CSV table of C-alpha atoms in Angstrom, one decimal:
chain,number,residue,atom,x,y,z
T,87,MET,CA,73.7,-32.1,9.2
T,88,GLY,CA,70.5,-33.5,10.7
T,89,ASP,CA,68.8,-32.4,13.9
T,90,ARG,CA,70.0,-35.6,15.7
T,91,GLN,CA,73.6,-34.8,14.8
T,92,ILE,CA,73.4,-31.2,15.8
T,93,LYS,CA,72.0,-32.3,19.2
T,94,ARG,CA,74.9,-34.7,19.7
T,95,LEU,CA,77.5,-32.1,18.8
T,96,ALA,CA,75.9,-29.6,21.3
T,97,ASN,CA,76.0,-32.2,24.1
T,98,LEU,CA,79.7,-32.9,23.3
T,99,ILE,CA,80.7,-29.2,23.4
T,100,CYS,CA,78.9,-28.8,26.7
T,101,CYS,CA,80.7,-31.8,28.2
T,102,PRO,CA,83.2,-30.6,30.9
T,103,LEU,CA,85.8,-33.1,29.7
T,104,PHE,CA,85.6,-31.7,26.2
T,105,ILE,CA,86.1,-28.2,27.6
T,106,ILE,CA,89.2,-29.3,29.6
T,107,PHE,CA,90.6,-31.1,26.6
T,108,SER,CA,90.2,-28.0,24.4
T,109,ILE,CA,91.9,-25.8,26.9
T,110,THR,CA,94.9,-28.0,27.1
T,111,LEU,CA,95.2,-27.9,23.3
T,112,LEU,CA,95.0,-24.2,23.2
T,113,PHE,CA,97.4,-23.7,26.2
T,114,PRO,CA,100.1,-26.4,26.1
T,115,ALA,CA,101.8,-24.9,29.2
T,116,CYS,CA,98.9,-26.1,31.2
T,117,GLN,CA,99.8,-29.7,30.4
T,118,GLN,CA,103.3,-29.7,32.0
T,119,GLU,CA,104.4,-28.5,35.4
T,120,ARG,CA,107.7,-26.6,35.6
T,121,VAL,CA,110.8,-28.7,36.4
T,122,GLN,CA,111.8,-28.9,40.1
T,123,PRO,CA,115.4,-30.3,40.2
T,124,ASP,CA,116.3,-32.7,43.0
T,125,ARG,CA,120.0,-31.9,42.8
T,126,TYR,CA,122.4,-29.0,41.9
T,127,GLN,CA,123.1,-28.8,38.2
T,128,ILE,CA,125.2,-26.8,35.8
T,129,LEU,CA,123.3,-26.6,32.4
T,130,LYS,CA,124.6,-25.3,29.1
T,131,THR,CA,121.7,-23.7,27.2
T,132,PRO,CA,119.1,-26.2,28.4
T,133,VAL,CA,116.4,-24.6,26.3
T,134,PRO,CA,117.5,-23.5,22.7
T,135,VAL,CA,117.0,-19.8,22.0
T,136,SER,CA,117.3,-17.6,18.9
T,137,ASP,CA,116.9,-13.9,18.8
T,138,ARG,CA,114.9,-11.8,16.4
T,139,LEU,CA,117.8,-11.8,14.0
T,140,GLN,CA,117.7,-15.6,14.0
T,141,LYS,CA,121.1,-15.8,15.8
T,142,GLU,CA,121.4,-18.7,18.3
T,143,ARG,CA,122.0,-17.6,21.8
T,144,TYR,CA,123.9,-19.4,24.5
T,145,TYR,CA,124.0,-19.3,28.3
T,146,THR,CA,124.9,-21.2,31.4
T,147,LEU,CA,122.3,-22.0,34.1
T,148,TYR,CA,123.5,-22.9,37.6
T,149,LEU,CA,120.5,-24.5,39.0
T,150,PRO,CA,120.1,-25.6,42.7
T,151,ALA,CA,117.6,-28.2,43.9
T,152,ALA,CA,114.1,-26.9,44.1
T,153,LYS,CA,111.8,-29.7,45.4
T,154,ASN,CA,108.3,-28.5,46.1
T,155,LYS,CA,109.1,-24.8,45.9
T,156,THR,CA,110.1,-22.0,43.6
T,157,ILE,CA,113.4,-20.3,43.8
T,158,PRO,CA,114.7,-16.8,43.0
T,159,MET,CA,117.1,-16.2,40.1
T,160,ILE,CA,120.0,-13.8,39.5
T,161,VAL,CA,120.9,-13.0,35.9
T,162,TYR,CA,124.6,-11.8,35.7
T,163,PHE,CA,126.2,-9.7,33.0
T,164,HIS,CA,130.0,-9.2,33.0
T,165,GLY,CA,131.8,-6.0,31.8
T,166,VAL,CA,133.5,-5.4,28.4
T,167,MET,CA,136.0,-8.1,27.4
T,168,SER,CA,138.6,-8.3,24.6
T,169,PRO,CA,141.8,-10.3,24.0
T,170,GLY,CA,143.3,-7.0,22.8
T,171,PHE,CA,143.2,-5.5,26.2
T,172,LYS,CA,146.4,-7.3,27.1
T,173,ASN,CA,148.2,-4.9,24.7
T,174,SER,CA,146.8,-1.8,26.5
T,175,PRO,CA,148.7,-0.4,29.5
T,176,ALA,CA,145.4,1.0,30.8
T,177,LEU,CA,143.4,-2.2,30.3
T,178,LYS,CA,145.8,-5.1,30.6
T,179,ASN,CA,144.8,-5.8,34.2
T,180,TYR,CA,141.1,-5.5,33.5
T,181,SER,CA,139.3,-8.8,33.2
T,182,GLY,CA,135.7,-7.6,32.8
T,183,SER,CA,134.7,-9.6,36.0
T,184,PRO,CA,133.5,-12.9,34.5
T,185,VAL,CA,131.1,-14.7,36.8
T,186,GLU,CA,133.9,-17.0,37.9
T,187,GLU,CA,135.6,-14.0,39.6
T,188,THR,CA,132.6,-12.7,41.4
T,189,GLY,CA,131.9,-15.4,43.9
T,190,LEU,CA,128.3,-15.5,42.8
T,191,ILE,CA,128.5,-19.2,41.7
T,192,GLN,CA,129.2,-20.4,45.2
T,193,PHE,CA,127.1,-17.8,46.8
T,194,CYS,CA,124.0,-18.8,44.8
T,195,LYS,CA,124.6,-22.5,45.3
T,196,GLN,CA,124.7,-22.1,49.1
T,197,ARG,CA,121.6,-20.1,49.2
T,198,LYS,CA,119.6,-22.0,46.6
T,199,ILE,CA,119.4,-19.1,44.1
T,200,ALA,CA,119.4,-20.0,40.4
T,201,LEU,CA,122.1,-18.1,38.5
T,202,LEU,CA,121.7,-17.4,34.8
T,203,VAL,CA,124.8,-16.2,32.9
T,204,PRO,CA,124.1,-15.2,29.3
T,205,LYS,CA,126.9,-15.1,26.6
T,206,THR,CA,127.3,-12.1,24.4
T,207,ALA,CA,126.3,-12.5,20.8
T,208,TYR,CA,127.6,-9.4,19.1
T,209,THR,CA,130.9,-7.5,18.9
T,210,PHE,CA,131.7,-3.8,18.8
T,211,LYS,CA,134.8,-1.5,18.9
T,212,PHE,CA,136.0,-0.4,22.3
T,213,GLN,CA,139.0,1.9,22.3
T,214,HIS,CA,140.1,0.4,18.9
T,215,TYR,CA,139.7,-3.2,20.1
T,216,LYS,CA,137.2,-5.7,19.0
T,217,ALA,CA,135.2,-6.4,22.1
T,218,HIS,CA,132.3,-8.3,23.7
T,219,GLY,CA,130.2,-6.3,26.2
T,220,TRP,CA,126.4,-6.2,25.5
T,221,SER,CA,126.6,-3.5,22.9
T,222,PRO,CA,124.6,-2.7,20.8
T,223,PHE,CA,122.1,-3.0,23.7
T,224,GLU,CA,119.1,-3.1,21.4
T,225,LYS,CA,120.5,-6.1,19.5
T,226,GLU,CA,121.6,-8.0,22.6
T,227,SER,CA,118.4,-7.5,24.6
T,228,ASP,CA,115.9,-9.5,22.6
T,229,GLY,CA,117.9,-12.8,22.9
T,230,ILE,CA,118.5,-12.2,26.6
T,231,GLU,CA,114.9,-11.7,27.3
T,232,LYS,CA,114.1,-14.9,25.5
T,233,MET,CA,116.7,-16.8,27.6
T,234,ILE,CA,115.1,-15.5,30.8
T,235,ASP,CA,111.6,-16.4,29.7
T,236,ALA,CA,112.7,-19.8,28.6
T,237,VAL,CA,114.3,-20.6,31.9
T,238,ILE,CA,111.4,-19.3,33.9
T,239,ASN,CA,108.9,-21.2,31.8
T,240,LYS,CA,110.8,-24.5,32.1
T,241,TYR,CA,112.1,-24.5,35.7
T,242,ALA,CA,110.6,-23.7,39.1
T,243,ILE,CA,111.8,-20.0,39.2
T,244,ASP,CA,109.9,-17.5,41.3
T,245,ARG,CA,108.4,-15.2,38.7
T,246,LYS,CA,108.5,-12.3,41.2
T,247,GLY,CA,112.0,-13.1,42.3
T,248,VAL,CA,114.1,-12.3,39.2
T,249,TYR,CA,117.1,-10.0,39.7
T,250,LEU,CA,119.5,-8.4,37.2
T,251,TYR,CA,123.1,-8.0,38.2
T,252,GLY,CA,125.8,-6.4,36.1
T,253,ILE,CA,129.1,-4.6,36.2
T,254,SER,CA,130.3,-1.8,33.9
T,255,ALA,CA,128.7,-2.4,30.5
T,256,GLY,CA,126.8,-5.2,32.1
T,257,ALA,CA,125.4,-2.8,34.6
T,258,VAL,CA,124.2,-0.5,31.8
T,259,LEU,CA,122.4,-3.5,30.3
T,260,THR,CA,120.5,-4.1,33.5
T,261,HIS,CA,118.8,-0.7,33.2
T,262,HIS,CA,117.9,-1.2,29.6
T,263,LEU,CA,116.4,-4.6,30.2
T,264,ALA,CA,114.4,-3.5,33.3
T,265,SER,CA,113.2,-0.4,31.4
T,266,ARG,CA,111.8,-2.6,28.6
T,267,ARG,CA,109.9,-5.0,30.9
T,268,PRO,CA,109.6,-3.3,34.3
T,269,ASP,CA,107.1,-5.8,35.7
T,270,ARG,CA,109.4,-8.8,35.0
T,271,TYR,CA,112.2,-7.9,37.5
T,272,ASN,CA,112.1,-7.4,41.2
T,273,ALA,CA,115.3,-5.3,41.4
T,274,ILE,CA,118.6,-4.6,39.6
T,275,LEU,CA,122.2,-4.3,40.9
T,276,SER,CA,124.2,-1.8,38.8
T,277,HIS,CA,127.9,-2.2,39.7
T,278,SER,CA,130.3,0.6,38.6
T,279,GLN,CA,128.1,2.3,36.0
T,280,GLY,CA,124.8,4.1,35.5
T,281,TYR,CA,122.0,4.1,32.9
T,282,THR,CA,123.5,5.3,29.6
T,283,THR,CA,123.3,5.0,25.9
T,284,ASP,CA,125.8,2.8,23.9
T,285,ALA,CA,127.8,6.0,23.5
T,286,GLY,CA,127.9,6.7,27.2
T,287,LYS,CA,125.3,9.5,27.4
T,288,ILE,CA,123.1,9.5,30.6
T,289,LEU,CA,119.5,8.3,30.0
T,290,GLN,CA,116.5,9.2,32.1
T,291,PRO,CA,114.5,6.3,33.6
T,292,LYS,CA,110.9,6.0,32.6
T,293,ASP,CA,108.1,6.9,35.0
T,294,GLN,CA,106.3,3.6,34.8
T,295,LYS,CA,103.6,1.9,36.9
T,296,HIS,CA,106.0,-0.9,37.8
T,297,LYS,CA,109.1,0.5,39.6
T,298,PHE,CA,111.7,-2.2,40.0
T,299,GLY,CA,114.2,-1.7,42.9
T,300,VAL,CA,117.6,-0.2,42.1
T,301,VAL,CA,120.9,-0.8,43.9
T,302,ILE,CA,123.9,1.2,42.5
T,303,CYS,CA,127.5,0.8,43.7
T,304,TYR,CA,131.0,1.6,42.8
T,305,THR,CA,134.5,0.7,44.2
T,306,ARG,CA,137.3,2.7,45.6
T,307,LYS,CA,139.5,4.2,42.8
T,308,ASP,CA,136.8,3.4,40.2
T,309,TYR,CA,136.8,5.5,37.1
T,310,ASP,CA,135.7,9.0,37.7
T,311,ASN,CA,133.2,9.2,34.8
T,312,LEU,CA,131.6,5.9,36.0
T,313,ILE,CA,131.3,7.2,39.5
T,314,LYS,CA,129.7,10.4,38.2
T,315,ASN,CA,127.2,8.3,36.1
T,316,SER,CA,126.4,6.2,39.1
T,317,HIS,CA,125.5,9.2,41.2
T,318,GLN,CA,123.5,10.9,38.4
T,319,THR,CA,121.5,7.7,37.7
T,320,TYR,CA,120.8,7.2,41.4
T,321,GLU,CA,119.4,10.8,41.6
T,322,ASN,CA,117.3,10.3,38.5
T,323,TYR,CA,115.6,7.2,39.9
T,324,LEU,CA,114.9,8.9,43.2
T,325,LYS,CA,113.2,11.8,41.4
T,326,LEU,CA,110.7,9.3,39.9
T,327,LYS,CA,110.0,7.6,43.3
T,328,TYR,CA,111.9,4.4,42.6
T,329,LYS,CA,113.3,2.7,45.7
T,330,ALA,CA,117.0,3.1,45.2
T,331,ILE,CA,120.2,2.7,47.2
T,332,LEU,CA,123.7,4.0,46.4
T,333,LEU,CA,126.7,2.1,47.9
T,334,LYS,CA,130.0,4.1,47.7
T,335,ASN,CA,133.7,3.3,47.8
T,336,LEU,CA,133.5,-0.5,48.0
T,337,PRO,CA,136.6,-2.7,47.8
T,338,PRO,CA,138.7,-3.5,45.8
T,339,ASP,CA,140.9,-0.5,44.7
T,340,SER,CA,140.0,-1.1,41.0
T,341,HIS,CA,137.2,-1.5,38.5
T,342,ARG,CA,136.2,-5.0,39.5
T,343,TRP,CA,133.3,-6.8,41.1
T,344,ASP,CA,133.3,-6.6,44.9
T,345,ASN,CA,132.8,-10.3,45.7
T,346,GLY,CA,133.1,-9.6,49.4
T,347,SER,CA,129.7,-7.8,49.3
T,348,ASN,CA,127.6,-10.5,47.7
T,349,LEU,CA,125.5,-11.1,50.8
T,350,ARG,CA,125.2,-7.3,51.3
T,351,PHE,CA,124.0,-6.9,47.7
T,352,TRP,CA,121.5,-9.7,48.1
T,353,ASN,CA,120.0,-8.2,51.2
T,354,PHE,CA,119.7,-4.8,49.6
T,355,VAL,CA,118.1,-6.0,46.3
T,356,GLN,CA,115.5,-7.8,48.3
T,357,LYS,CA,114.9,-4.7,50.5
T,358,VAL,CA,114.2,-2.4,47.6
T,359,GLY,CA,112.5,-5.0,45.3
T,360,GLN,CA,109.1,-4.0,44.0
T,361,TYR,CA,107.7,-7.4,45.1
T,362,SER,CA,109.9,-8.3,48.1
T,363,GLY,CA,110.5,-4.9,49.6
T,364,ALA,CA,108.4,-3.1,52.2
T,365,LYS,CA,105.5,-1.2,50.7
T,366,LYS,CA,105.6,2.6,50.9
C-alpha cells in the first residue's frame, strides 16, 4: 500500500460519517427504535425464544398502546397445575390461578401496563401427579429471562418498571428470578408462598447491591406451611434491609389469587420498588 492510499484510508477512518456507520454495524440495536403500539394488542410469542437447552418457549403478551412513552410491565406466574388434580379430594377445587382468573388482564389494560404471561416448559411430579408449575426452577428460569429481555428490547417497556407477580409455585419463582438479576426488577409480589427450594426448604435472600422491593401476602384459610414460609421469608428480607411488606389474611377463603386486591398490590409494589419507591 502506497503513501497516498494510506493517507486516504486515514482520512476515511477519521470521517464522522464513517464512525457513525461503524457504530451501527457493531450495535444493531442503535438502528431501530423500540415499538410503540398505537392500540391494545394480545400477542402470542411475538419474539421467538429458545432456552439454553434449545427448547422453544412460548408466552402471551397483553400490550396496551404506548405512543410517545414507555410503560411498566408485570410478568405473571400461575401456581401448580395438573389434569390429575380433579381426582384428588384435596386438590380438585384448586385451579392454580391462571391469569384469566386473577383480574390482571383487565386491570393492566385499563392502566396501560404491559402484562407478560410465560408458559411452563417442563413437568415434574407433584403429589404423584404429572404437573406444570415452574419446577425445576433452574431449568425454567433461563427461558423466562430471555422472554423478558426480548419483550423489553422490542417494545417500549420501562426498563426500571418491570414487576414479577406469582402465586404459590409461581411466587417462589419470582424470588429465584429476582435473586439471579436483582437490578432487572423493580419489585416482586409473592402471593401465598415464600422463597424456597424446589423441595420446599426456605432459602435465604442474597445481600446484594440492588435490592428489589418485596410484597408478600397470603389469604384467609391458606395452607399453614405456606403462611409460615411467607412470614419467614418476609423476616429474612427485612434482616438484609430490603423494603418489604407483608399482607395477611386476604380474601378469598382458599389458596387462590385475591383479584379484589390488584389495585392495592400495584400501589404497594410501586411503594417498595427499588426504582419507584421513596429512598431511605
